[in-house]
């Protein structure tokens, strides 16, 4: 298939099929319902199972079951639905089960609204459920990147035996864009799933899929093993893009749709002779702390831009480690800023810094 | 051009709403009494109701729902005013349907009143959408749209595009497929639509009258 025009939700569904996803369990919610709708229509052609569960909680536990049986499995939802899935996600992290979970974020808290948002950042990057765990989370900015990271995410989930979340906002789910779903992506060297409950055939001892460890010493050992895995992921899987960093007076940190709006703001600022760089996290967990070492000496400050009241800003401050002043600009509740609003925020911050 | 109903239908994501808005504006410049009625109860984003105020400033009446087109409203119901407008024969009405046969199903409740008037039903086509990429699939889609709406498609619109990345060659490629559909179904190609940057560069041999589109629902930064 060459380049085609697809809606984000459809493209994400097709990317999963191309990645060998063989099972999908989900429950509809705006603005991601076209994703299960597409899979309901097409999954059977790829020899897979599509099932609309009776609830989000049911769906994530079906994902747990399929993953435990060694099957490539996915679920998708939007913010309040992802909140409902947290118990299952924690269980999967505990039982070390791979899965891809797509979160097409909408405004919150609670039922919130149906317009785009990035206000699930903390829920996604701080675990979300109970216990010492993380999910690996990608936050792509356009459909091609979204398709590519979904295809990679199945490998990454299998490699680390951990749930991987794709964190996009409703706009990416709903917009149309040209995309090549067959673009090559890096393949990981994956071990055989010897841990999966595929039947012993009388040839091996049975395996257990479990997150319950009543003996505290065993649980501590398990938690430390997970911590070591997360340390490895932090070292190896940070991903980011740096744009126009050379000689930048100010660096904007933004991901997803906010990064796209920032790019337009940067063009306007460049015309006025203001050099602004973009540090764009592609993984939000692990947060790309390494990228902050590449912020040039010319930078006088960092402006964190988000579709929330300010969630990633805490990670930005940790990564910045007190080096530069950190400012914030955000819109929330489903509102998207015009590029000019970011332009004004940049000018206000630069103006303020000159007076310091 | 006066006193007609224009129904804009087609596959999900083929550009119906952008075309409907541009078409309503074109009809308005021809000095007619124009109403844009939004029948899309499928899409949560990129709906023509979002730009109601700017259209009303141009003198185009917009009818969607009774809650004054709140952005992000996710309630699948139609304004009762739509039926009234359809029965009022002095108005030129553009009906912006939801995508796919399911979006056209909404039309059925109005079909008897529509048939009493002179109507055109345009099928918007983007051959770069995977599900309407060839002659066979387009004709199957056309049949389903007609079946659900109980109305007949009277014109094809070549709206094939990759948004900003569209080339003249893309539209020529699409033209070959859509011309074939036109021959097999005996439905004429009415317009070939595209952004200003390419619409003036199309060869004369291309089917349909060139129709310049301005994007109203998609932000410039997107």
Coordinates of C-alpha atoms in Angstrom, one line a residue:
Chain A
X1 CA 0.0 0.0 0.0
X2 CA 1.5 3.3 -1.0
X3 CA 0.6 6.7 0.5
X4 CA -3.1 6.9 1.4
X5 CA -5.4 9.5 3.1
X6 CA -6.5 8.2 6.4
X7 CA -8.2 9.4 9.6
X8 CA -5.9 9.1 12.6
X9 CA -8.1 6.5 14.3
X10 CA -8.2 4.3 11.2
X11 CA -4.5 4.6 10.6
X12 CA -3.7 3.5 14.1
X13 CA -6.0 0.5 13.7
X14 CA -4.3 -0.4 10.4
X15 CA -0.9 0.1 11.9
X16 CA -1.7 -2.5 14.6
X17 CA -2.9 -5.0 12.0
X18 CA 0.4 -4.4 10.0
X19 CA 2.3 -5.0 13.2
X20 CA 0.8 -8.4 13.6
X21 CA -1.8 -7.6 16.3
X22 CA -4.1 -10.6 16.5
X23 CA -6.6 -9.6 19.2
X24 CA -8.4 -6.4 20.1
X25 CA -10.7 -5.9 23.0
X26 CA -12.2 -2.5 23.6
X27 CA -15.2 -0.4 24.4
X28 CA -16.3 2.6 22.4
X29 CA -15.7 6.2 23.5
X30 CA -15.4 9.5 21.6
X31 CA -13.0 10.6 20.1
X32 CA -11.5 7.2 19.3
X33 CA -14.5 5.0 18.3
X34 CA -13.4 4.9 14.6
X35 CA -10.5 2.7 15.8
X36 CA -12.5 -0.2 17.1
X37 CA -15.0 0.4 14.3
X38 CA -12.2 -0.1 11.7
X39 CA -10.9 -3.2 13.5
X40 CA -14.4 -4.7 13.7
X41 CA -14.6 -4.4 9.9
X42 CA -11.1 -5.5 9.0
X43 CA -9.6 -7.7 11.8
X44 CA -11.0 -10.9 10.4
X45 CA -9.1 -10.4 7.2
X46 CA -5.9 -10.6 9.2
X47 CA -6.9 -13.7 11.0
X48 CA -7.4 -11.9 14.3
X49 CA -10.1 -11.5 16.9
X50 CA -12.1 -8.4 17.5
X51 CA -14.4 -8.2 20.5
X52 CA -16.4 -5.3 21.9
X53 CA -16.3 -6.0 25.7
X54 CA -19.1 -5.1 28.1
X55 CA -16.9 -2.4 29.7
X56 CA -13.4 -1.0 29.7
X57 CA -12.6 -3.1 32.8
X58 CA -13.7 -6.2 31.0
X59 CA -11.7 -5.2 27.9
X60 CA -8.4 -4.7 29.7
X61 CA -8.7 -8.1 31.5
X62 CA -9.3 -9.8 28.2
X63 CA -6.1 -8.1 27.0
X64 CA -4.4 -9.6 30.1
X65 CA -5.7 -13.0 29.2
X66 CA -4.7 -12.8 25.5
X67 CA -1.3 -11.4 26.3
X68 CA -0.7 -14.2 28.9
X69 CA -1.4 -16.7 26.1
X70 CA 1.4 -15.1 24.1
X71 CA -0.8 -13.2 21.6
X72 CA -0.1 -9.7 20.2
X73 CA -3.0 -7.7 21.6
X74 CA -4.2 -4.2 21.8
X75 CA -6.9 -2.1 23.4
X76 CA -7.7 1.6 22.8
X77 CA -9.8 4.1 24.6
X78 CA -9.9 7.8 25.6
X79 CA -9.1 9.4 28.9
X80 CA -12.0 8.4 31.2
X81 CA -11.9 4.9 29.6
X82 CA -8.1 4.6 30.2
X83 CA -8.7 5.6 33.8
X84 CA -11.1 2.7 34.1
X85 CA -8.4 0.4 32.7
X86 CA -5.7 1.3 35.2
X87 CA -6.3 -1.7 37.5
X88 CA -5.7 -4.1 34.6
X89 CA -2.7 -2.1 33.4
X90 CA -1.1 -2.4 36.8
X91 CA -1.8 -6.1 36.9
X92 CA -0.2 -6.5 33.5
X93 CA 2.9 -4.5 34.5
X94 CA 3.1 -6.8 37.6
X95 CA 2.7 -10.0 35.6
X96 CA 5.1 -8.6 33.0
X97 CA 2.6 -8.8 30.1
X98 CA 3.2 -7.0 26.8
X99 CA 0.3 -5.1 25.2
X100 CA -0.2 -1.9 23.2
X101 CA -2.7 0.6 24.7
X102 CA -3.9 3.6 22.7
X103 CA -5.1 6.6 24.6
X104 CA -6.8 9.2 22.4
X105 CA -6.9 11.9 25.0
X106 CA -9.8 14.2 25.6
X107 CA -10.4 16.9 28.2
X108 CA -10.9 16.0 31.9
X109 CA -11.1 15.5 34.8
X110 CA -14.1 13.1 35.0
X111 CA -16.1 12.8 31.9
X112 CA -14.7 16.2 30.8
X113 CA -15.4 16.8 27.2
X114 CA -14.7 15.3 23.8
X115 CA -12.1 17.8 22.4
X116 CA -8.3 17.2 22.3
X117 CA -6.2 17.3 25.5
X118 CA -2.9 16.2 26.9
X119 CA -4.1 16.3 30.5
X120 CA -3.5 12.5 31.1
X121 CA 0.3 13.1 31.1
X122 CA 0.6 12.4 34.8
X123 CA -1.7 9.4 34.7
X124 CA 0.4 8.0 31.9
X125 CA 3.9 8.7 33.1
X126 CA 3.4 8.1 36.8
X127 CA 2.0 4.6 36.4
X128 CA -1.7 5.4 36.8
X129 CA -2.5 2.2 38.8
X130 CA -1.1 1.0 42.0
X131 CA 2.4 -0.2 42.7
X132 CA 6.0 0.4 41.6
X133 CA 5.7 0.4 37.8
X134 CA 5.8 2.4 34.6
X135 CA 4.3 2.0 31.1
X136 CA 6.5 3.0 28.2
X137 CA 4.7 5.9 26.5
X138 CA 5.0 7.4 23.0
X139 CA 3.5 10.8 22.1
X140 CA 3.8 11.2 18.3
X141 CA 2.9 14.4 16.6
X142 CA 1.5 13.3 13.2
X143 CA -0.1 10.3 11.6
X144 CA 3.1 8.9 9.9
X145 CA 5.0 9.0 13.2
X146 CA 1.9 7.6 15.0
X147 CA 1.7 4.6 12.6
X148 CA 5.5 4.1 12.9
X149 CA 5.6 4.1 16.7
X150 CA 2.6 1.8 16.9
X151 CA 4.4 -0.7 14.7
X152 CA 7.5 -0.4 16.9
X153 CA 5.5 -0.4 20.1
X154 CA 4.4 -4.1 19.7
X155 CA 8.1 -5.1 19.5
X156 CA 9.1 -2.8 22.4
X157 CA 6.2 -4.3 24.5
X158 CA 7.4 -7.8 23.7
X159 CA 11.1 -7.0 24.3
X160 CA 10.5 -5.6 27.8
X161 CA 7.4 -7.6 28.6
X162 CA 5.6 -4.4 29.6
X163 CA 2.5 -2.5 28.5
X164 CA 3.3 0.3 26.0
X165 CA 0.9 3.3 25.7
X166 CA 0.4 5.5 22.6
X167 CA -0.6 8.9 23.9
X168 CA -2.2 11.0 21.3
X169 CA -4.9 13.7 21.6
X170 CA -8.3 13.7 20.0
X171 CA -7.1 15.8 17.1
X172 CA -4.6 13.2 16.0
X173 CA -7.4 10.6 16.2
X174 CA -9.8 12.6 14.2
X175 CA -7.7 14.4 11.6
X176 CA -7.0 13.3 8.0
X177 CA -3.5 13.1 6.8
X178 CA -1.5 11.3 4.1
X179 CA 0.2 8.2 5.5
X180 CA 2.3 5.3 4.3
X181 CA 1.3 2.4 6.6
X182 CA 4.0 0.1 5.1
X183 CA 7.0 2.4 5.9
X184 CA 9.8 0.3 7.3
X185 CA 10.4 0.7 11.1
X186 CA 13.3 -0.6 13.1
X187 CA 12.8 -4.2 14.2
X188 CA 13.8 -5.5 17.6
X189 CA 15.5 -8.9 18.2
X190 CA 12.8 -10.6 20.2
X191 CA 13.2 -13.7 22.4
X192 CA 10.7 -16.5 22.2
X193 CA 7.7 -16.1 24.6
X194 CA 8.7 -19.1 26.8
X195 CA 6.7 -17.5 29.6
X196 CA 3.4 -17.7 27.8
X197 CA 0.6 -20.1 28.8
X198 CA 0.5 -21.9 25.4
X199 CA 0.0 -25.4 26.8
X200 CA 2.8 -27.7 28.1
X201 CA 2.1 -30.5 25.6
X202 CA 3.4 -32.7 28.4
X203 CA 6.9 -31.5 27.5
X204 CA 7.6 -28.8 30.1
X205 CA 6.4 -27.7 33.5
X206 CA 3.5 -25.3 33.5
X207 CA 4.1 -21.5 33.6
X208 CA 2.2 -19.0 35.7
X209 CA 0.9 -15.5 34.8
X210 CA 0.6 -13.7 38.1
X211 CA 1.0 -10.4 39.9
X212 CA 0.3 -11.7 43.4
X213 CA 3.3 -12.2 45.7
X214 CA 2.1 -12.7 49.3
X215 CA 5.7 -13.3 50.6
X216 CA 7.0 -9.7 51.0
X217 CA 10.6 -10.8 50.3
X218 CA 9.5 -12.3 47.0
X219 CA 7.5 -9.2 46.2
X220 CA 10.5 -7.0 47.0
X221 CA 12.7 -9.2 44.7
X222 CA 10.1 -8.9 42.0
X223 CA 9.8 -5.1 42.4
X224 CA 13.6 -4.7 42.2
X225 CA 13.7 -6.8 39.1
X226 CA 11.1 -4.5 37.5
X227 CA 13.0 -1.5 38.7
X228 CA 16.1 -2.8 37.0
X229 CA 14.1 -3.2 33.8
X230 CA 12.8 0.4 34.0
X231 CA 16.4 1.6 34.5
X232 CA 17.4 -0.2 31.3
X233 CA 14.4 1.3 29.4
X234 CA 15.3 4.8 30.7
X235 CA 18.9 4.2 29.4
X236 CA 17.9 2.8 26.0
X237 CA 14.5 4.1 24.9
X238 CA 14.4 7.8 25.4
X239 CA 13.4 9.4 22.1
X240 CA 13.1 13.0 21.1
X241 CA 13.5 15.5 18.3
X242 CA 15.4 18.7 18.4
X243 CA 14.5 21.5 16.0
X244 CA 16.3 24.8 15.3
X245 CA 18.4 24.4 18.5
X246 CA 21.4 26.2 17.0
X247 CA 21.7 29.6 18.6
X248 CA 18.2 29.5 20.0
X249 CA 17.4 32.2 22.5
X250 CA 14.6 30.2 24.0
X251 CA 13.7 26.5 23.9
X252 CA 10.1 25.3 23.8
X253 CA 9.3 21.8 25.1
X254 CA 6.1 20.5 23.6
X255 CA 4.8 17.1 22.3
X256 CA 2.0 15.9 20.0
X257 CA -0.4 18.4 18.7
X258 CA 1.1 21.2 20.8
X259 CA 4.5 20.6 19.1
X260 CA 2.8 21.0 15.7
X261 CA 1.3 24.4 16.7
X262 CA 4.7 25.3 18.1
X263 CA 6.3 24.7 14.7
X264 CA 4.0 27.3 13.2
X265 CA 4.7 29.7 16.0
X266 CA 8.4 29.3 15.4
X267 CA 8.0 30.3 11.8
X268 CA 6.2 33.5 12.8
X269 CA 8.9 34.2 15.4
X270 CA 11.7 33.5 12.9
X271 CA 10.2 36.2 10.6
X272 CA 10.5 38.6 13.4
X273 CA 14.1 37.6 14.0
X274 CA 13.5 35.7 17.3
X275 CA 15.3 32.3 17.3
X276 CA 13.4 29.7 19.2
X277 CA 14.2 26.0 19.3
X278 CA 11.9 23.0 19.9
X279 CA 12.7 20.1 22.1
X280 CA 10.0 17.5 21.3
X281 CA 9.7 14.5 23.5
X282 CA 8.6 11.5 21.4
X283 CA 8.6 9.2 24.5
X284 CA 7.0 10.9 27.5
X285 CA 8.1 7.9 29.6
X286 CA 11.0 7.5 29.7
X287 CA 11.1 11.3 29.6
X288 CA 14.0 12.4 27.3
X289 CA 16.2 13.9 30.0
X290 CA 19.2 13.3 27.7
X291 CA 17.9 15.9 25.3
X292 CA 18.3 18.7 27.9
X293 CA 22.1 18.3 27.6
X294 CA 21.8 19.5 24.0
X295 CA 20.2 22.8 24.9
X296 CA 22.7 25.4 23.7
X297 CA 24.5 28.0 25.8
X298 CA 22.6 30.7 23.9
X299 CA 19.3 29.7 25.5
X300 CA 18.0 32.1 28.2
X301 CA 15.0 30.0 29.2
X302 CA 12.7 27.1 28.6
X303 CA 9.0 27.5 27.8
X304 CA 6.9 24.3 28.4
X305 CA 3.8 24.3 26.3
X306 CA 1.0 21.8 26.9
X307 CA -2.7 21.1 26.3
X308 CA -3.2 21.0 30.1
X309 CA -2.7 23.4 33.1
X310 CA 0.9 22.1 33.4
X311 CA 1.8 18.5 33.9
X312 CA 5.0 17.8 31.9
X313 CA 6.5 20.9 33.4
X314 CA 7.5 18.9 36.5
X315 CA 9.6 16.6 34.3
X316 CA 11.0 19.6 32.4
X317 CA 12.1 21.1 35.7
X318 CA 13.7 17.8 36.8
X319 CA 15.6 17.4 33.5
X320 CA 16.6 21.1 33.5
X321 CA 18.0 20.6 37.0
X322 CA 17.8 24.3 37.9
X323 CA 19.9 25.5 35.0
X324 CA 17.5 27.8 33.1
X325 CA 14.2 29.6 34.1
X326 CA 11.2 27.5 33.1
X327 CA 8.0 29.2 32.0
X328 CA 4.6 27.7 31.0
X329 CA 2.0 28.2 28.4
X330 CA -1.1 26.0 28.1
X331 CA -4.7 25.7 27.0
X332 CA -6.9 23.1 28.4
X333 CA -10.4 21.7 28.5
X334 CA -10.2 20.8 24.8
X335 CA -9.2 24.3 23.6
X336 CA -6.3 24.5 21.1
X337 CA -4.2 27.7 20.9
X338 CA -3.5 29.6 17.8
X339 CA 0.2 29.8 17.0
X340 CA 0.0 33.6 17.8
X341 CA -0.8 32.7 21.4
X342 CA 2.5 30.8 21.7
X343 CA 4.3 33.7 19.9
X344 CA 3.0 36.0 22.6
X345 CA 4.0 33.7 25.4
X346 CA 7.5 33.5 24.0
X347 CA 7.8 37.3 23.7
X348 CA 6.4 37.7 27.2
X349 CA 8.9 35.3 28.6
X350 CA 11.9 36.8 26.7
X351 CA 10.8 40.3 27.8
X352 CA 10.6 39.2 31.4
X353 CA 14.0 37.5 31.3
X354 CA 15.6 40.8 30.0
X355 CA 14.4 42.5 33.1
X356 CA 15.8 40.0 35.5
Chain B
X1 CA -29.2 27.6 -9.8
X2 CA -32.1 28.8 -7.6
X3 CA -34.4 26.8 -5.4
X4 CA -32.5 23.6 -5.5
X5 CA -31.5 21.2 -2.8
X6 CA -27.8 20.1 -3.0
X7 CA -27.1 17.0 -1.0
X8 CA -23.4 16.5 -0.3
X9 CA -22.6 12.9 0.6
X10 CA -19.8 10.4 0.3
X11 CA -17.4 8.2 2.1
X12 CA -16.2 9.2 5.6
X13 CA -13.3 11.6 5.4
X14 CA -13.5 12.4 1.7
X15 CA -14.0 16.1 2.3
X16 CA -17.7 16.6 2.3
X17 CA -17.9 19.3 4.9
X18 CA -15.1 21.4 3.4
X19 CA -16.8 21.1 0.0
X20 CA -20.2 21.8 1.4
X21 CA -19.0 25.0 3.1
X22 CA -17.1 26.2 -0.1
X23 CA -20.1 25.3 -2.2
X24 CA -22.5 27.2 0.0
X25 CA -20.2 30.2 -0.3
X26 CA -20.1 29.9 -4.0
X27 CA -23.9 29.7 -4.2
X28 CA -24.1 32.8 -2.0
X29 CA -21.8 34.8 -4.4
X30 CA -24.3 33.9 -7.2
X31 CA -26.8 35.8 -5.0
X32 CA -29.2 33.1 -3.9
X33 CA -30.9 32.6 -0.7
X34 CA -28.6 29.9 0.8
X35 CA -29.1 27.6 3.8
X36 CA -26.4 25.2 5.0
X37 CA -28.1 22.4 6.9
X38 CA -25.7 20.1 8.8
X39 CA -26.9 16.5 9.0
X40 CA -23.6 15.1 10.3
X41 CA -24.3 13.4 13.5
X42 CA -21.4 11.0 13.1
X43 CA -18.3 13.2 13.4
X44 CA -17.2 14.7 16.7
X45 CA -14.6 17.0 15.1
X46 CA -14.1 19.1 11.9
X47 CA -17.8 19.8 11.5
X48 CA -19.2 22.7 9.4
X49 CA -21.3 23.8 12.4
X50 CA -18.0 25.0 14.0
X51 CA -17.8 27.9 11.6
X52 CA -21.5 28.9 11.8
X53 CA -20.8 32.5 12.9
X54 CA -18.4 33.3 10.0
X55 CA -20.9 31.8 7.5
X56 CA -23.8 33.7 9.0
X57 CA -21.7 36.9 8.5
X58 CA -21.7 36.1 4.8
X59 CA -25.5 35.8 4.9
X60 CA -25.6 32.0 4.8
X61 CA -28.1 30.6 7.3
X62 CA -26.6 27.6 9.1
X63 CA -28.9 25.0 10.7
X64 CA -27.5 22.2 12.7
X65 CA -28.8 21.6 16.2
X66 CA -31.1 23.5 18.6
X67 CA -28.2 24.2 21.1
X68 CA -26.6 26.7 18.8
X69 CA -23.8 24.6 17.5
X70 CA -21.7 24.3 20.7
X71 CA -18.3 23.0 19.7
X72 CA -17.8 19.5 20.9
X73 CA -21.4 18.6 21.4
X74 CA -21.7 14.9 21.1
X75 CA -25.5 14.5 20.8
X76 CA -26.8 12.7 17.7
X77 CA -29.9 14.6 16.9
X78 CA -31.1 17.0 14.2
X79 CA -32.8 20.3 14.4
X80 CA -36.5 20.2 13.5
X81 CA -35.9 23.3 11.5
X82 CA -34.2 21.3 8.8
X83 CA -37.5 19.7 7.6
X84 CA -39.1 23.2 7.6
X85 CA -36.3 24.5 5.4
X86 CA -36.6 21.6 2.9
X87 CA -40.3 22.3 2.5
X88 CA -39.7 26.0 1.9
X89 CA -39.2 26.0 -1.9
X90 CA -37.8 29.6 -2.2
X91 CA -34.5 28.6 -0.5
X92 CA -31.4 27.0 -1.9
X93 CA -30.3 24.4 0.5
X94 CA -27.0 22.6 0.9
X95 CA -27.3 19.5 3.0
X96 CA -24.0 18.4 4.5
X97 CA -24.4 14.7 5.3
X98 CA -22.4 12.5 7.6
X99 CA -20.0 10.1 6.1
X100 CA -20.7 6.7 4.7
X101 CA -24.0 5.0 4.2
X102 CA -24.7 5.3 7.9
X103 CA -24.4 9.1 7.5
X104 CA -26.8 9.0 4.6
X105 CA -29.4 7.1 6.6
X106 CA -30.4 10.4 8.3
X107 CA -31.6 11.6 4.9
X108 CA -34.3 9.0 4.6
X109 CA -36.7 10.9 6.9
X110 CA -36.5 13.9 4.5
X111 CA -36.5 11.9 1.3
X112 CA -40.2 12.3 0.4
X113 CA -40.0 16.1 0.8
X114 CA -36.7 16.2 -1.1
X115 CA -38.2 14.3 -4.0
X116 CA -40.9 16.9 -4.3
X117 CA -38.2 19.5 -5.1
X118 CA -35.5 19.8 -7.7
X119 CA -32.4 18.2 -6.1
X120 CA -28.9 17.3 -6.9
X121 CA -27.0 14.7 -4.9
X122 CA -23.2 15.0 -5.2
X123 CA -20.9 12.2 -4.2
X124 CA -17.6 13.5 -3.0
X125 CA -14.7 11.3 -3.9
X126 CA -11.2 11.0 -2.7
X127 CA -9.6 8.0 -4.5
X128 CA -6.7 8.2 -2.0
X129 CA -9.0 7.0 0.8
X130 CA -8.4 3.2 0.9
X131 CA -12.0 2.3 0.8
X132 CA -12.9 4.3 -2.3
X133 CA -9.6 3.8 -4.2
X134 CA -10.9 1.8 -7.2
X135 CA -13.9 1.8 -9.6
X136 CA -15.5 -1.3 -8.0
X137 CA -15.4 0.0 -4.4
X138 CA -16.6 3.5 -5.5
X139 CA -19.7 2.0 -7.3
X140 CA -20.4 -0.3 -4.3
X141 CA -20.2 2.8 -2.0
X142 CA -22.5 4.8 -4.4
X143 CA -25.1 2.0 -4.3
X144 CA -25.1 1.9 -0.6
X145 CA -25.4 5.7 -0.2
X146 CA -28.4 5.6 -2.6
X147 CA -29.9 2.6 -0.8
X148 CA -29.7 4.2 2.7
X149 CA -30.9 7.6 1.5
X150 CA -33.5 6.3 -1.0
X151 CA -32.3 9.1 -3.3
X152 CA -30.3 9.1 -6.5
X153 CA -26.8 10.4 -6.8
X154 CA -26.7 12.9 -9.7
X155 CA -23.1 14.1 -9.8
X156 CA -19.6 13.0 -8.9
X157 CA -17.1 15.4 -7.4
X158 CA -13.4 14.6 -7.8
X159 CA -12.1 15.8 -4.5
X160 CA -9.1 13.5 -4.5
X161 CA -6.3 14.9 -2.3
X162 CA -3.4 14.6 0.1
X163 CA -4.3 18.0 1.5
X164 CA -1.2 20.3 1.2
X165 CA 0.8 17.5 -0.5
X166 CA -1.7 17.1 -3.5
X167 CA -0.1 17.3 -7.0
X168 CA -1.7 17.8 -10.4
X169 CA -0.6 14.3 -11.2
X170 CA -2.7 13.0 -8.2
X171 CA -5.8 14.6 -9.6
X172 CA -5.1 13.3 -13.1
X173 CA -4.7 9.8 -11.7
X174 CA -8.0 10.2 -9.8
X175 CA -9.7 11.5 -12.9
X176 CA -9.0 8.3 -14.8
X177 CA -10.8 6.2 -12.1
X178 CA -13.7 8.6 -11.6
X179 CA -14.2 8.9 -15.4
X180 CA -14.6 5.2 -15.5
X181 CA -17.2 5.3 -12.7
X182 CA -19.0 8.0 -14.6
X183 CA -19.1 5.9 -17.7
X184 CA -20.4 2.8 -15.9
X185 CA -23.0 4.6 -13.8
X186 CA -24.0 7.3 -16.3
X187 CA -23.4 10.0 -13.6
X188 CA -21.5 13.1 -14.7
X189 CA -18.4 14.4 -13.1
X190 CA -19.5 17.9 -12.0
X191 CA -16.5 19.4 -10.4
X192 CA -12.8 18.7 -9.8
X193 CA -12.0 20.3 -6.5
X194 CA -8.6 21.4 -5.1
X195 CA -6.7 24.1 -3.4
X196 CA -5.8 27.3 -5.3
X197 CA -2.2 26.2 -5.7
X198 CA -3.1 23.4 -8.0
X199 CA -6.5 24.1 -9.4
X200 CA -5.2 26.6 -12.0
X201 CA -2.6 24.1 -13.2
X202 CA -5.1 21.3 -14.2
X203 CA -5.1 20.3 -17.9
X204 CA -8.3 21.2 -19.9
X205 CA -8.9 17.5 -20.6
X206 CA -9.7 16.8 -16.9
X207 CA -13.3 15.9 -16.2
X208 CA -15.5 18.3 -14.2
X209 CA -15.4 22.1 -13.8
X210 CA -12.4 23.2 -11.7
X211 CA -13.6 24.2 -8.2
X212 CA -11.3 26.2 -6.0
X213 CA -11.4 25.1 -2.3
X214 CA -10.4 27.2 0.7
X215 CA -9.9 25.1 3.8
X216 CA -12.3 26.4 6.5
X217 CA -12.4 23.6 9.0
X218 CA -8.7 22.7 9.1
X219 CA -6.4 25.2 10.9
X220 CA -3.4 26.6 8.9
X221 CA -1.0 24.9 11.3
X222 CA -2.5 21.5 10.8

